[in-house]
Coordinates of C-alpha atoms and ligand atoms in Angstrom, one line a residue:
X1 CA 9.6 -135.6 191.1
X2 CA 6.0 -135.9 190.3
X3 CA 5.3 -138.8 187.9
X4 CA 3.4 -138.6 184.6
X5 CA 0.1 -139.0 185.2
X6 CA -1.6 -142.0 183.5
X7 CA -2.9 -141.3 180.2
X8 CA -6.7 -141.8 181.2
X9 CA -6.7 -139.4 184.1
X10 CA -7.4 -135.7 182.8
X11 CA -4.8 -133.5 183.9
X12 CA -6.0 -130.9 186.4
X13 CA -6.0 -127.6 185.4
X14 CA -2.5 -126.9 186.9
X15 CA -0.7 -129.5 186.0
X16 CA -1.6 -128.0 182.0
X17 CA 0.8 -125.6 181.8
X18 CA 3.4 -127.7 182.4
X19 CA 2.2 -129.9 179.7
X20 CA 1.5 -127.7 176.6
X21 CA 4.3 -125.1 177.5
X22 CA 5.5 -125.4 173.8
X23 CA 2.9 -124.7 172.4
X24 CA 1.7 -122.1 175.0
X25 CA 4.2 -120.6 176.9
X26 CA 2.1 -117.5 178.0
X27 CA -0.3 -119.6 179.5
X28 CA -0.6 -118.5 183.2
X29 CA -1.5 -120.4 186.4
X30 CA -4.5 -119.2 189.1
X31 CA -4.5 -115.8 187.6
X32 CA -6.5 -113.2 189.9
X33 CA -9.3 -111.0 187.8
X34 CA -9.9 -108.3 190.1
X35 CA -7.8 -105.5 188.2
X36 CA -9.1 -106.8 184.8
X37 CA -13.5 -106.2 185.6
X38 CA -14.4 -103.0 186.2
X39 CA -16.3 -104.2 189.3
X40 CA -13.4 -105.1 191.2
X41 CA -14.7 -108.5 192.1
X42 CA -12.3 -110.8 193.3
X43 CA -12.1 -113.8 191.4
X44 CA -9.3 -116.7 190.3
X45 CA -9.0 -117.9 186.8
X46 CA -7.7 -121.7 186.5
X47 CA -6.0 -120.2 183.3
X48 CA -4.8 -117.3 181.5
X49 CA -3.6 -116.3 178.3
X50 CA -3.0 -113.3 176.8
X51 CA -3.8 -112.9 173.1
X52 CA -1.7 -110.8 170.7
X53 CA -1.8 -111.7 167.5
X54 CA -3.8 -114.1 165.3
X55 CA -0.4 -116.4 165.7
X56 CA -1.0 -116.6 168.9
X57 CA -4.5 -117.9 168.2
X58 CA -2.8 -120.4 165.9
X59 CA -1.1 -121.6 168.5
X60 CA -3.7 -122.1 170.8
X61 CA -5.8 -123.9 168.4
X62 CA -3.3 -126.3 168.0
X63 CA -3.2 -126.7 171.5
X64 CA -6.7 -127.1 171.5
X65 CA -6.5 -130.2 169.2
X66 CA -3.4 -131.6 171.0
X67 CA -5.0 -131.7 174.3
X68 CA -8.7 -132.4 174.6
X69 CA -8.7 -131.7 178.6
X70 CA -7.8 -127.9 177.1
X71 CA -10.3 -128.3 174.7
X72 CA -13.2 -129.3 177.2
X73 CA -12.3 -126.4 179.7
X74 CA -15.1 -123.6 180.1
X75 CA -14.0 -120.5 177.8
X76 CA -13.9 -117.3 178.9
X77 CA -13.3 -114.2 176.0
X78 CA -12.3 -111.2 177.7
X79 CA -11.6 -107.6 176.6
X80 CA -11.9 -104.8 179.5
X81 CA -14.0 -106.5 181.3
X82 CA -16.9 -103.7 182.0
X83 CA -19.2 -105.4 181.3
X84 CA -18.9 -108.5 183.1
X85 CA -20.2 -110.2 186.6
X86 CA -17.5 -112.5 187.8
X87 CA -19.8 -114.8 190.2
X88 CA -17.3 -116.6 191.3
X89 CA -13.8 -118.6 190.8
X90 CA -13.1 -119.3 186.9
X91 CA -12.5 -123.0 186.3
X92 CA -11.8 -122.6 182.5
X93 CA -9.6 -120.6 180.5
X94 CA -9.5 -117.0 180.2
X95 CA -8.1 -115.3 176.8
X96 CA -7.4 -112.0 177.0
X97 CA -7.8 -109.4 174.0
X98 CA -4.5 -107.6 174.3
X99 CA -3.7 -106.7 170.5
X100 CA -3.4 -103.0 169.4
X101 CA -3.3 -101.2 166.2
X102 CA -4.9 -98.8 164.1
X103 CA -5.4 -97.9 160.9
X104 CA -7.0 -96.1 157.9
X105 CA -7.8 -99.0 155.5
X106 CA -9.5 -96.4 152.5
X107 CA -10.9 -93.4 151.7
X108 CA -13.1 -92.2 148.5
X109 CA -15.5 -88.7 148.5
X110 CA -18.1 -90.4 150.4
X111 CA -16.4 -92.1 153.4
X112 CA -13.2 -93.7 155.5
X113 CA -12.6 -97.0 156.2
X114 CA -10.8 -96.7 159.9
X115 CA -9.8 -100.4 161.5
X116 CA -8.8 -101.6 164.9
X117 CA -7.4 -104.4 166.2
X118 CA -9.7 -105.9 169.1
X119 CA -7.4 -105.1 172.0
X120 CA -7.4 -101.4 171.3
X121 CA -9.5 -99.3 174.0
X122 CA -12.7 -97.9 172.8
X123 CA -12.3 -94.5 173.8
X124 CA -8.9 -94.7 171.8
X125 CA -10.1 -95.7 169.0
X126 CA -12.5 -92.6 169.7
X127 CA -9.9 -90.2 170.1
X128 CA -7.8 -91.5 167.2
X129 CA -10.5 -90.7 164.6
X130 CA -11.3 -87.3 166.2
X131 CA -7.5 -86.2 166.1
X132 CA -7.9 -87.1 162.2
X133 CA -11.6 -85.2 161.9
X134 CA -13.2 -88.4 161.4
X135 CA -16.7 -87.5 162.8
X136 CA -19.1 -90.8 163.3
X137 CA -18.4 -91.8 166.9
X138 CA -18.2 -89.1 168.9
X139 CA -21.4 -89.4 170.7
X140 CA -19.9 -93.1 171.4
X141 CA -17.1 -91.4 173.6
X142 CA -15.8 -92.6 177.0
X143 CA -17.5 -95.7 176.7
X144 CA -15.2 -97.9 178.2
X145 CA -14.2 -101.2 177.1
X146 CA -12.0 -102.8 174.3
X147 CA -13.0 -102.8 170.1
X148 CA -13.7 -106.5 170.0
X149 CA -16.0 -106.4 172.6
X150 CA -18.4 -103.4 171.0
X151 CA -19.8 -105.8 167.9
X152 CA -20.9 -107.9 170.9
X153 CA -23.9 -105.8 172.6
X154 CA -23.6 -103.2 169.8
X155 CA -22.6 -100.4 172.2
X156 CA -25.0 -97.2 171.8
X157 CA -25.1 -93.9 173.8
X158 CA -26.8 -91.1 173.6
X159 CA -28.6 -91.3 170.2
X160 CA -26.0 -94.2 168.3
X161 CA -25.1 -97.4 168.2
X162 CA -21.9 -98.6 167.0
X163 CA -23.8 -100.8 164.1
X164 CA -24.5 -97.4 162.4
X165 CA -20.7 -96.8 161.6
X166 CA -19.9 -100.7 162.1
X167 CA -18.4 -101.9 158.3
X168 CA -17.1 -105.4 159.0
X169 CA -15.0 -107.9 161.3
X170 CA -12.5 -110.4 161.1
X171 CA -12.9 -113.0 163.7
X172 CA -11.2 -116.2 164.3
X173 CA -13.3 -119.5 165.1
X174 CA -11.8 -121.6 167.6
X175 CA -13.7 -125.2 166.6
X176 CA -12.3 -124.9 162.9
X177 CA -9.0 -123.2 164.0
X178 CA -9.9 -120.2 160.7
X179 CA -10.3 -116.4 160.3
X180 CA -13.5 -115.5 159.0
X181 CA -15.5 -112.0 158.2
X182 CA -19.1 -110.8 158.8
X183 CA -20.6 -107.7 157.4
X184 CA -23.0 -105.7 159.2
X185 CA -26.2 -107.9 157.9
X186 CA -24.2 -111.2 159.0
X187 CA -23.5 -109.8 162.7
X188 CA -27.5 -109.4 163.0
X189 CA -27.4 -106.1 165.3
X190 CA -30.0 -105.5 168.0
X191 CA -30.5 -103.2 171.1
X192 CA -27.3 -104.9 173.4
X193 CA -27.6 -107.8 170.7
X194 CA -25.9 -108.7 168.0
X195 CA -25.2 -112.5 166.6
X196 CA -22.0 -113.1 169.0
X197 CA -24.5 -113.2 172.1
X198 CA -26.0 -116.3 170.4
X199 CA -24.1 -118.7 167.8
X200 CA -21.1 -117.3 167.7
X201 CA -20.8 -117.2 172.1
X202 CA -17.5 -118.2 173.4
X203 CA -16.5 -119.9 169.9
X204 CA -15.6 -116.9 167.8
X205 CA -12.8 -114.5 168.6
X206 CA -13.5 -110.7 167.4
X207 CA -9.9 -110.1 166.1
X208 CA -10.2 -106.6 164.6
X209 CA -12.9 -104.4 163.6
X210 CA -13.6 -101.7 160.8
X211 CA -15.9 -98.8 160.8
X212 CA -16.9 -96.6 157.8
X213 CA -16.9 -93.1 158.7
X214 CA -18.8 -90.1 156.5
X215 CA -16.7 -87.5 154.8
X216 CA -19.5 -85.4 155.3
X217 CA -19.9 -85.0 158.8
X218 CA -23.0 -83.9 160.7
X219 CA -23.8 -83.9 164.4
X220 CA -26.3 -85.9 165.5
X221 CA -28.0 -84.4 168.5
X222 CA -31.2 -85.7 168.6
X223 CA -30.5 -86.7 172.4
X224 CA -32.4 -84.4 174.1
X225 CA -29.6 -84.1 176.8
X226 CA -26.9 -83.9 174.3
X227 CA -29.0 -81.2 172.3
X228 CA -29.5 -78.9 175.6
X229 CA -26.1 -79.1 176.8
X230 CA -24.8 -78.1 173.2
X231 CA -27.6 -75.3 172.6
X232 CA -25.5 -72.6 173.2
X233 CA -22.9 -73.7 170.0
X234 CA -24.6 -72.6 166.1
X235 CA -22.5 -75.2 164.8
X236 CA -20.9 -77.9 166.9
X237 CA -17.5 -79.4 165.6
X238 CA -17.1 -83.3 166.5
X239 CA -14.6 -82.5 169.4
X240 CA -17.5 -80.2 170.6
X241 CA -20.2 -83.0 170.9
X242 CA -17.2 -85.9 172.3
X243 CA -16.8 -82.9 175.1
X244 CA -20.3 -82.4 175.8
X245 CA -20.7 -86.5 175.9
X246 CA -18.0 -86.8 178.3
X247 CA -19.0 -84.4 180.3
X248 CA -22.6 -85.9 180.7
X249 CA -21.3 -89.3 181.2
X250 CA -19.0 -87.8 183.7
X251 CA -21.1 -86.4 185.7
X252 CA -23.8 -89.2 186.0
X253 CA -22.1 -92.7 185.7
X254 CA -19.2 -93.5 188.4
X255 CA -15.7 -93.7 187.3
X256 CA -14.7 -97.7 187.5
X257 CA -11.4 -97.1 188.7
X258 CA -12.8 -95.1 192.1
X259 CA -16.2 -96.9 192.2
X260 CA -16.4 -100.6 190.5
X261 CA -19.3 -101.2 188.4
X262 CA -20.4 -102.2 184.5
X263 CA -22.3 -99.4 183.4
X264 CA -25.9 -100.2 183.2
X265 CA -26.9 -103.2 184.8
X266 CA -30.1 -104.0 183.2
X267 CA -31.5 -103.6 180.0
X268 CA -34.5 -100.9 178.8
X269 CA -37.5 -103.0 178.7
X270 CA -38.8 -103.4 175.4
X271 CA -42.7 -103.9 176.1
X272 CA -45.8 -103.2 173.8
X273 CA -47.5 -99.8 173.5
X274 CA -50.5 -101.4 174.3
X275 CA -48.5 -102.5 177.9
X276 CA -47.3 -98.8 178.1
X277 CA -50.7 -96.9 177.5
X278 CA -51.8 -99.6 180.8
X279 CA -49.0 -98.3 182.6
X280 CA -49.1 -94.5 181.9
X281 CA -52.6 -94.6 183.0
X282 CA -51.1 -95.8 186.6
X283 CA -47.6 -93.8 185.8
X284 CA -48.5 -90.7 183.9
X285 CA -44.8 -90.1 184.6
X286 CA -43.3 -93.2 183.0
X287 CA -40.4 -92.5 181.0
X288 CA -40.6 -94.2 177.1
X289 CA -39.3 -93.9 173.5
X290 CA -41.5 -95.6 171.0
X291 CA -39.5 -97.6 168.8
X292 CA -40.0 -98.4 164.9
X293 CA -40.6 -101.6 165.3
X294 CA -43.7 -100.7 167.2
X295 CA -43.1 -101.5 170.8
X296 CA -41.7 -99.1 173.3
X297 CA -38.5 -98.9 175.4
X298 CA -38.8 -97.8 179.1
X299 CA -36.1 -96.2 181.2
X300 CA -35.6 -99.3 183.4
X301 CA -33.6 -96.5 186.0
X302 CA -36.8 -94.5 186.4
X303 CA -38.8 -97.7 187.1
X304 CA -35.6 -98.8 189.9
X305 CA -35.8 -95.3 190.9
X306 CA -39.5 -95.3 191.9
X307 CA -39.4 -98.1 193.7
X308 CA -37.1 -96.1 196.2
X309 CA -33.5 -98.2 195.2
X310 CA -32.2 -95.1 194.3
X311 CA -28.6 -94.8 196.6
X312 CA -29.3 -98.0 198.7
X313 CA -27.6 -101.1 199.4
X314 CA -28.0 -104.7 199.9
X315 CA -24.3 -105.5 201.9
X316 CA -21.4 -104.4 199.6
X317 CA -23.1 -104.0 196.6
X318 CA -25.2 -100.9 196.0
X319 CA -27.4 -98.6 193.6
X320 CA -25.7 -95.8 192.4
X321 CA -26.9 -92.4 193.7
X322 CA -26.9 -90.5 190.5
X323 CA -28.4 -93.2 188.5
X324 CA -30.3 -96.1 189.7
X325 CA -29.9 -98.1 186.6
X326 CA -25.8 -98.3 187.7
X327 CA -25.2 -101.0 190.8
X328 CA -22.1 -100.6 192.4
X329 CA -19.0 -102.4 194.4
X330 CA -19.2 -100.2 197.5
X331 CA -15.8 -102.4 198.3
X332 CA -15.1 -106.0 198.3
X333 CA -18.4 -107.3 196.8
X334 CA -18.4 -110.9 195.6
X335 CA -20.5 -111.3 192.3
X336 CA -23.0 -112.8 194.7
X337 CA -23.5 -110.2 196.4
X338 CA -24.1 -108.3 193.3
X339 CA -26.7 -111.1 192.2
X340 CA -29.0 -110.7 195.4
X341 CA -29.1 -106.6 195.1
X342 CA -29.8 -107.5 191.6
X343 CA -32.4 -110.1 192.5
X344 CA -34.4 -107.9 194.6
X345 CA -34.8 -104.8 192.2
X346 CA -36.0 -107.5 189.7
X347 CA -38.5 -108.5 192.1
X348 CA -39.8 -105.1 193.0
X349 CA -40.1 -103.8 189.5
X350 CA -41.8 -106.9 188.8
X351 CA -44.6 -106.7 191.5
X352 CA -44.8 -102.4 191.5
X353 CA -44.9 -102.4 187.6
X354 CA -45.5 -105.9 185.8
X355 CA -42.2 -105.4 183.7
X356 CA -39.3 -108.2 184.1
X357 CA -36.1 -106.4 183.9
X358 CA -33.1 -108.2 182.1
X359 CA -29.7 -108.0 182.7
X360 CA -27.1 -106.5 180.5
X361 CA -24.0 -107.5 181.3
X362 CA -22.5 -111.3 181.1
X363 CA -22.7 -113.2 184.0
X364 CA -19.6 -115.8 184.2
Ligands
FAD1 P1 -15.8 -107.4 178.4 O1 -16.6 -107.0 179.6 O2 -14.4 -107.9 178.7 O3 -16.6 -108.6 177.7 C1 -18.0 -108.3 177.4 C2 -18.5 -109.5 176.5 O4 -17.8 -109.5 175.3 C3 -18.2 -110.9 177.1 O5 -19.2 -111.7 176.8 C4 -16.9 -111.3 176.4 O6 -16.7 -112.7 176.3 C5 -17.1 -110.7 175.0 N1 -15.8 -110.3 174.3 C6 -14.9 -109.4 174.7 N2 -14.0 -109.3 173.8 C7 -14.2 -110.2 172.8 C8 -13.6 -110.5 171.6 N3 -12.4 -109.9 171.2 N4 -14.1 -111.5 170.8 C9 -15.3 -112.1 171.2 N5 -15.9 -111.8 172.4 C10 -15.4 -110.8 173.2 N6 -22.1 -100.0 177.1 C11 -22.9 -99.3 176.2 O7 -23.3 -100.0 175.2 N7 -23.1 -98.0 176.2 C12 -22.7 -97.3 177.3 O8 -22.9 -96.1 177.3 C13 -21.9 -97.9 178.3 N8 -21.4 -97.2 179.3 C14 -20.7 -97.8 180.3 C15 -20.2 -97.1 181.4 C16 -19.5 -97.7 182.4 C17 -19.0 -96.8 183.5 C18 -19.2 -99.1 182.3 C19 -18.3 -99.7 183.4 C20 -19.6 -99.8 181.2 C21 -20.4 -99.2 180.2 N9 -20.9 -99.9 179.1 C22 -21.6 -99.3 178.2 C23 -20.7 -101.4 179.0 C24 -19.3 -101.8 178.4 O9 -18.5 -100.6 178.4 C25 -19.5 -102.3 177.0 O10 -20.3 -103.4 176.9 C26 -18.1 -102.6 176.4 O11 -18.3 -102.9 175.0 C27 -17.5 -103.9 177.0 O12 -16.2 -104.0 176.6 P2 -15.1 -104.9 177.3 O13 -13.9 -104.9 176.4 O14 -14.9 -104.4 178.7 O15 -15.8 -106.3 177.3
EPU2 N1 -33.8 -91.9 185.2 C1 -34.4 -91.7 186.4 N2 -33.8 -92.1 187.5 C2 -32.5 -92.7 187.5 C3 -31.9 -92.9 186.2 C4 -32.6 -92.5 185.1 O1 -35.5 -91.1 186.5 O2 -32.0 -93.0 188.5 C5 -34.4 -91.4 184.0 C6 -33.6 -90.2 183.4 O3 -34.0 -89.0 184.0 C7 -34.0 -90.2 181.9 C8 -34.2 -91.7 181.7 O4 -34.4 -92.3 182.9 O5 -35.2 -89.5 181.7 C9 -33.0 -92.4 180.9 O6 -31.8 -92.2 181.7 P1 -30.4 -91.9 181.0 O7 -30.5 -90.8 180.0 O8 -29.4 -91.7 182.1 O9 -30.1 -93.2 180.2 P2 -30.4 -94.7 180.5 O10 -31.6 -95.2 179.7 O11 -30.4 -95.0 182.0 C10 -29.0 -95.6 178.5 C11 -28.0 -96.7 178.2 C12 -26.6 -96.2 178.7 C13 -26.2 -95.0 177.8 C14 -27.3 -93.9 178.0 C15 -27.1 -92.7 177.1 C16 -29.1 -98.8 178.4 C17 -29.3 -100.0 179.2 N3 -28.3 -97.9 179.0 O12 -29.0 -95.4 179.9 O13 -25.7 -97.2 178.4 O14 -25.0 -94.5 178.1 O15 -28.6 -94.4 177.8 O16 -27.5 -93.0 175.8 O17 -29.5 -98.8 177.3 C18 -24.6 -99.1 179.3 O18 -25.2 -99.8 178.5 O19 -23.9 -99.7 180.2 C19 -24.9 -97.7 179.4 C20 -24.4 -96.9 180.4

C-alpha cells in the first residue's frame, strides 16, 4: 500500500487524482492529445478534465482552493484544438470545452439574439443559424474550431470577423471561482486579438457566447474571391455564399483530419504604408489591403511563397502546396519540428523583405 505522503511534499501530478477524486472524479491521468489538435502532434497531458457545465467548473474551483499543488499546475484551456502547437509533453492541466447547446435568446424587427454554449463546434453553430435563415455568419463557414474559442483571436474570413455579429459572453474566472459577462467593447477585439490573449489568458473560461444577427440580411461580398465565385447569382441567398465559402476554403486549405495543421500559421503583417510604398518599389507585386487605421496588412503567404517555401519541407513538417501560409504535419511531426520549419521562413522573410512574421496560433 502506498503511504500518505507527508504533508510538505507536493503531490506529483499522478498521485492528484487519487487525492481530489470527490471533488473531481472526471479528472483523467497521462491523457494523450494527439486526436484533440488538429496537427496531430503527439503529446501527454499530466491532467485532463472534461468541462460540461458551469457545475463542473464549481467543482473545480473548489478543488482549486482545496489543493494548492492543483492550483500551481500550468493551465491549459482547450476547445478543438486548431489552433494550437503542442511543443511538447503537458505538465499542467488540461480543461476541455465539451458543453453543447443552442439557443435563440430574442428577437425584435431589427435583429436575433442566437447563443451557444462554448463546446459547440463552430461550423454548427453556422449551420444552425442558416437552417433558421439567420444570415450574419455565413462567410465565417467551415471554420473549424469550438464557440468559446472564436472571442479569443476574433476568427475572420473572407471579409468578417466574428466581433461584427459578436453580442456578449459569459465566462467563468478561475482565481475568484465567479461567472462574469463582457460586451463587445470590454472584450477589446483586434485582428487575431481580442482581450483573452492578454489579461484574461488561461484565467477566464469562455462559457457560452451570443451573437446578434440582422433581420435584414445582406451579403457581404466584398471579398474579391467570394464576389467572383458568386458573380454568376443576381441575388445570393445566405446558403449560396456558406456554399461558395466552403467551397473556396475547400479547395485551398487541407482538411485536418487527412493533413494535420492549424490553419494559418502566421499572422498578416501589419506594417506602415510608408514601409509598403519601400517595398512595392522592390515588389511591384506585393500583395496589401490598406487598413483604416492607416497601416497596411500584407499577405504574409505571398511573402513565404516568394521566398520559394511554397510545397517544401523541413523533416516532417511542411508548407502546404496550395497555400504557403498553411504548415503542415506531413506525419508524425513533433511540435519541434514544426518550430524549426517555422523558424526558418521567419528568417527568410526577414532578410528577403525586412518584415518579422508573427505567429498565430498558441504555442503550449
Ligand atoms: P483551440 O485551438 O483549442 O484553442 C485556441 C486558443 O483558445 C487557446 O489559447 C485556448 O486556450 C483558447 N480557448 C479555447 N477555448 C476556450 C474557452 N472556452 N475559454 C477560454 N479560452 C479558450 N481561424 C480564423 O480566424 N479564420 C480562419 O479562416 C481559420 N481557418 C482555419 C482553417 C483550418 C484548416 C484550421 C485547422 C484552423 C483555422 N483557423 C482559422 C484557426 C482556428 O480554427 C480558430 O482559431 C478557432 O477559433 C480555434 O478554435 P478551437 O476550439 O480549436 O481552439
Ligand atoms: N498568396 C500567394 N501564395 C500563397 C498563399 C497566398 O500568393 O501561397 C496570396 C493569394 O493569392 C492572395 C493573398 O496571398 O492574393 C491572400 O491569400 P488568401 O486569400 O488565401 O488569404 P490569407 O491572407 O492567406 C487569410 C486568413 C485566413 C482566412 C482567409 C480568407 C490570416 C492570417 N489568414 O488568409 O484565416 O481564411 O484570409 O479570409 O489572416 C486562419 O486564420 O487560420 C485562416 C485560415
Amino acid at each position: 500500500m502506498t503511504p500518505n505522503p507527508p504533508p510538505n511534499v507536493i503531490p506529483t501530478p499522478t498521485l492528484l487524482p487519487t487525492l481530489l477524486s470527490p471533488l473531481l472524479p472526471t479528472l483523467l491521468p497521462n491523457f494523450s492529445l494527439r486526436t484533440l489538435n488538429t496537427f496531430g502532434i503527439e503529446a501527454i497531458a499530466d491532467l485532463y478534465l472534461p468541462l460540461r457545465s458551469v457545475a463542473d467548473l464549481q467543482s473545480l474551483h473548489a478543488a482549486l482552493l482545496a489543493d494548492p499543488a492543483l492550483a500551481r499546475l500550468p493551465r491549459l484551456i482547450l476547445g478543438g484544438g486548431s489552433n494550437l502547437v503542442l511543443t511538447g509533453d503537458f505538465h499542467g492541466l488540461v480543461l476541455h470545452s465539451c458543453s453543447s447547446g443552442i439557443e435563440l435568446v430574442a428577437q425584435d424587427d431589427e435583429r436575433t439574439l442566437v447563443r451557444a454554449a462554448a463546446g459547440v463546434g463552430w461550423h454548427e453553430l453556422v449551420s444552425w443559424t442558416l437552417q433558421r435563415e439567420l444570415g450574419g455568419l455565413e462567410n465565417l463557414s467551415l471554420i473549424p474550431g469550438t464557440v468559446g474559442a472564436a472571442p479569443i483571436q476574433n476568427i475572420g474570413a473572407y471579409g468578417v470577423e466574428m466581433e461584427r455579429h459578436f453580442h456578449a459572453l459569459t465566462a467563468f474566472d478561475l482565481e475568484r471561482g465567479i461567472l462574469f459577462t463582457l460586451d463587445r467593447a470590454a472584450c477589446r477585439f483586434g485582428y487575431r486579438d481580442s482581450i483573452f490573449k492578454h489579461d484574461w489568458r488561461d484565467r477566464a473560461v469562455i462559457v457560452d457566447v451570443t451573437f446578434t444577427l440582422p433581420r435584414r440580411w445582406q451579403p457581404d461580398l466584398r471579398y474579391a474571391e467570394l464576389a467572383t465565385a458568386l458573380a454568376h447569382i443576381a441575388a445570393p441567398t445566405m446558403q449560396q455564399v456558406s456554399a461558395a465559402v466552403i467551397a473556396i476554403r475547400q479547395r485551398k486549405l487541407p482538411d485536418p483530419a487527412v493533413i494535420g495543421n492549424a490553419g494559418s500559421f502566421f499572422k498578416n503583417p501589419l506594417v506602415s504604408r510608408v514601409q509598403r510604398d519601400a517595398l512595392l518599389v522592390q515588389h511591384p507585386a506585393l500583395i496589401s489591403h490598406d487598413q483604416p487605421d492607416g497601416s497596411a496588412k500584407l499577405a504574409a503567404g505571398w511573402l513565404i511563397d516568394q521566398c520559394g517555401w511554397k510545397g517544401r519541407a523541413l523533416g516532417p513538417a511542411g508548407v502546404y502546396h496550395k497555400q504557403a501560409l498553411v504548415l503542415v504535419n506531413l506525419g508524425g511531426a513533433r511540435g519541434a519540428d514544426v518550430l524549426q520549419l517555422a523558424r526558418a521562413i521567419q528568417a527568410d522573410v526577414l532578410q528577403r523583405f525586412g518584415v518579422q512574421l508573427e505567429p498565430e496560433p498558441t504555442f503550449i
